[in-house]
Short mmCIF file of C-alpha atoms in Angstrom, two decimals:
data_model
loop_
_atom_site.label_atom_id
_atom_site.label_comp_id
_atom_site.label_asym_id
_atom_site.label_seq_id
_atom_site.Cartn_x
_atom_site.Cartn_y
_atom_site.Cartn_z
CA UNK E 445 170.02 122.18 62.25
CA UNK E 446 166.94 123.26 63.34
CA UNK E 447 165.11 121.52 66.78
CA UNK E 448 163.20 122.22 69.02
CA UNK E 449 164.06 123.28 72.48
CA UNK E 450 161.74 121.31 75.19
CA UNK E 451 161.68 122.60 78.54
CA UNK E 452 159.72 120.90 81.27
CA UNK E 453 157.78 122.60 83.99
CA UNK E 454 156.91 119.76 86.36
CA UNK E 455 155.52 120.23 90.16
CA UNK E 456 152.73 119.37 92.16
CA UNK E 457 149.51 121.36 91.85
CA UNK E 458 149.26 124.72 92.83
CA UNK E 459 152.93 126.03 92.36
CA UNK E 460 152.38 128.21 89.14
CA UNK E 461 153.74 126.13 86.86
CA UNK E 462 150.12 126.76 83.83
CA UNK E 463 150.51 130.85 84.87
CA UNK E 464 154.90 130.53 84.07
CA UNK E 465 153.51 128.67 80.78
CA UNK E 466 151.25 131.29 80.21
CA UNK E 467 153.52 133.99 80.77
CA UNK E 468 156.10 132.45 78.42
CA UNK E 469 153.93 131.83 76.01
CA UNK E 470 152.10 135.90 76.17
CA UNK E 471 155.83 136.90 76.42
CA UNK E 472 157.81 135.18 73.79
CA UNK E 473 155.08 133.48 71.47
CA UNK E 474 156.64 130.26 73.47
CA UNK E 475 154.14 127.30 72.11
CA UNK E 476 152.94 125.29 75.66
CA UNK E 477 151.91 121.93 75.96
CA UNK E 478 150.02 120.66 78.81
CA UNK E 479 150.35 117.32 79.20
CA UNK E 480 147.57 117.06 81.64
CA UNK E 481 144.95 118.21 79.83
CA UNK E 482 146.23 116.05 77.09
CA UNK E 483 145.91 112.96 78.91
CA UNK E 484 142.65 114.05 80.23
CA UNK E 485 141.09 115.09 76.64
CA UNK E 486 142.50 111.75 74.79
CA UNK E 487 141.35 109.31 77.59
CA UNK E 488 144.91 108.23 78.17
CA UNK E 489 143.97 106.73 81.56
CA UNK E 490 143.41 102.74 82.86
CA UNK E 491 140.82 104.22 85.56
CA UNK E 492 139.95 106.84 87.78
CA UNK E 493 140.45 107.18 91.29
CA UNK E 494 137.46 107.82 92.65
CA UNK E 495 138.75 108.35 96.87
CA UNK E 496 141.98 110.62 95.87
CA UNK E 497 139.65 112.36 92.60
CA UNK E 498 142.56 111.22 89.91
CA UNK E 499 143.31 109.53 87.08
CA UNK E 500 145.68 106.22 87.11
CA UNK E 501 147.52 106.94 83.78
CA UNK E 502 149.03 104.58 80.98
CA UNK E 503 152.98 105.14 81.57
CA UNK E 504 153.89 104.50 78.02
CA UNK E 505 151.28 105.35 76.07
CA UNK E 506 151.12 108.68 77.34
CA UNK E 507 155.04 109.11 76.80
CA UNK E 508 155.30 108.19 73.53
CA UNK E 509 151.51 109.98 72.84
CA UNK E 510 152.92 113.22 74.50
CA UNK E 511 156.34 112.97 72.56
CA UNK E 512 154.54 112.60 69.48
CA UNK E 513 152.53 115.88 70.31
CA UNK E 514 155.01 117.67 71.02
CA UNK E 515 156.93 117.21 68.11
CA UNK E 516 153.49 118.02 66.18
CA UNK E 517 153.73 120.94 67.59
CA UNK E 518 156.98 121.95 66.64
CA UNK E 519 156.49 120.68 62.71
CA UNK E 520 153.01 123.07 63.05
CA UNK E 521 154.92 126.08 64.17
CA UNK E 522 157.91 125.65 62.25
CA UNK E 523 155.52 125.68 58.76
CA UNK E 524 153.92 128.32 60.02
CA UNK E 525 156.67 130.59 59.85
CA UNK E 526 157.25 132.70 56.67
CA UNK E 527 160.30 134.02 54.60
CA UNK E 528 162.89 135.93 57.10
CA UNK E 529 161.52 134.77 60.39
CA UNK E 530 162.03 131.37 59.67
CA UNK E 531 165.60 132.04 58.35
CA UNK E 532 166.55 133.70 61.82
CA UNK E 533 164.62 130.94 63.86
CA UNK E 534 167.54 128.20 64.57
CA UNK E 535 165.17 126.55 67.83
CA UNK E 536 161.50 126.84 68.89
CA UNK E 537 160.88 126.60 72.86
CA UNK E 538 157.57 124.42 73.77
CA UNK E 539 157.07 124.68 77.44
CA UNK E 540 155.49 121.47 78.86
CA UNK E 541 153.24 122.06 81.61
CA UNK E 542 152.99 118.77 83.67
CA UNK E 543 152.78 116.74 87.01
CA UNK E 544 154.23 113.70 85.35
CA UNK E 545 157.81 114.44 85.70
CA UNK E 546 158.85 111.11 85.38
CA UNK E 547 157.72 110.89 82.37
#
């Protein structure tokens, strides 16, 4: 069966976890989600924080929006693979880059 492998890169800001993505993804052809910027570009927010300059995010919509993504992703990648390569490819990392570990 083919699936995709998800590993999560979670931390507070600042610790490397976009340039790790980035590496992984220049080094292996890894596909990289960041959830962050997701949330941000959909408007998956209730309201902004205007004294700590952040976002007060929607739990469960951005789970199940961000699940949904990824596995868009991973359908994407998997039909863009041709003839041989997709024989030999059994799993397909996607590195999420996020400060929502909980989620």
């Amino acid at each position: 069966m083919i699936c995709p492998y998800i590993i999560l890169l979670s931390g507070t800001p600042g610790t490397g976890k976009t340039s790790i993505s980035k590496l992984l993804s220049k080094k292996f052809g890894w596909e990289v989600f960041s959830f962050g910027n997701f949330i941000a570009d959909n408007h998956l927010y209730l309201k902004e924080d205007k004294l700590r300059n952040t976002k007060i995010i929607d739990m469960e919509t951005c789970s199940i929006r961000g699940f949904i993504e990824v596995l868009n992703i991973w359908i994407r990648k998997i039909h863009s693979l041709k003839g041989i390569e997709a024989e030999k490819t059994k799993n397909i990392p996607i590195v999420v880059d996020s400060h929502y570990a909980d989620i």
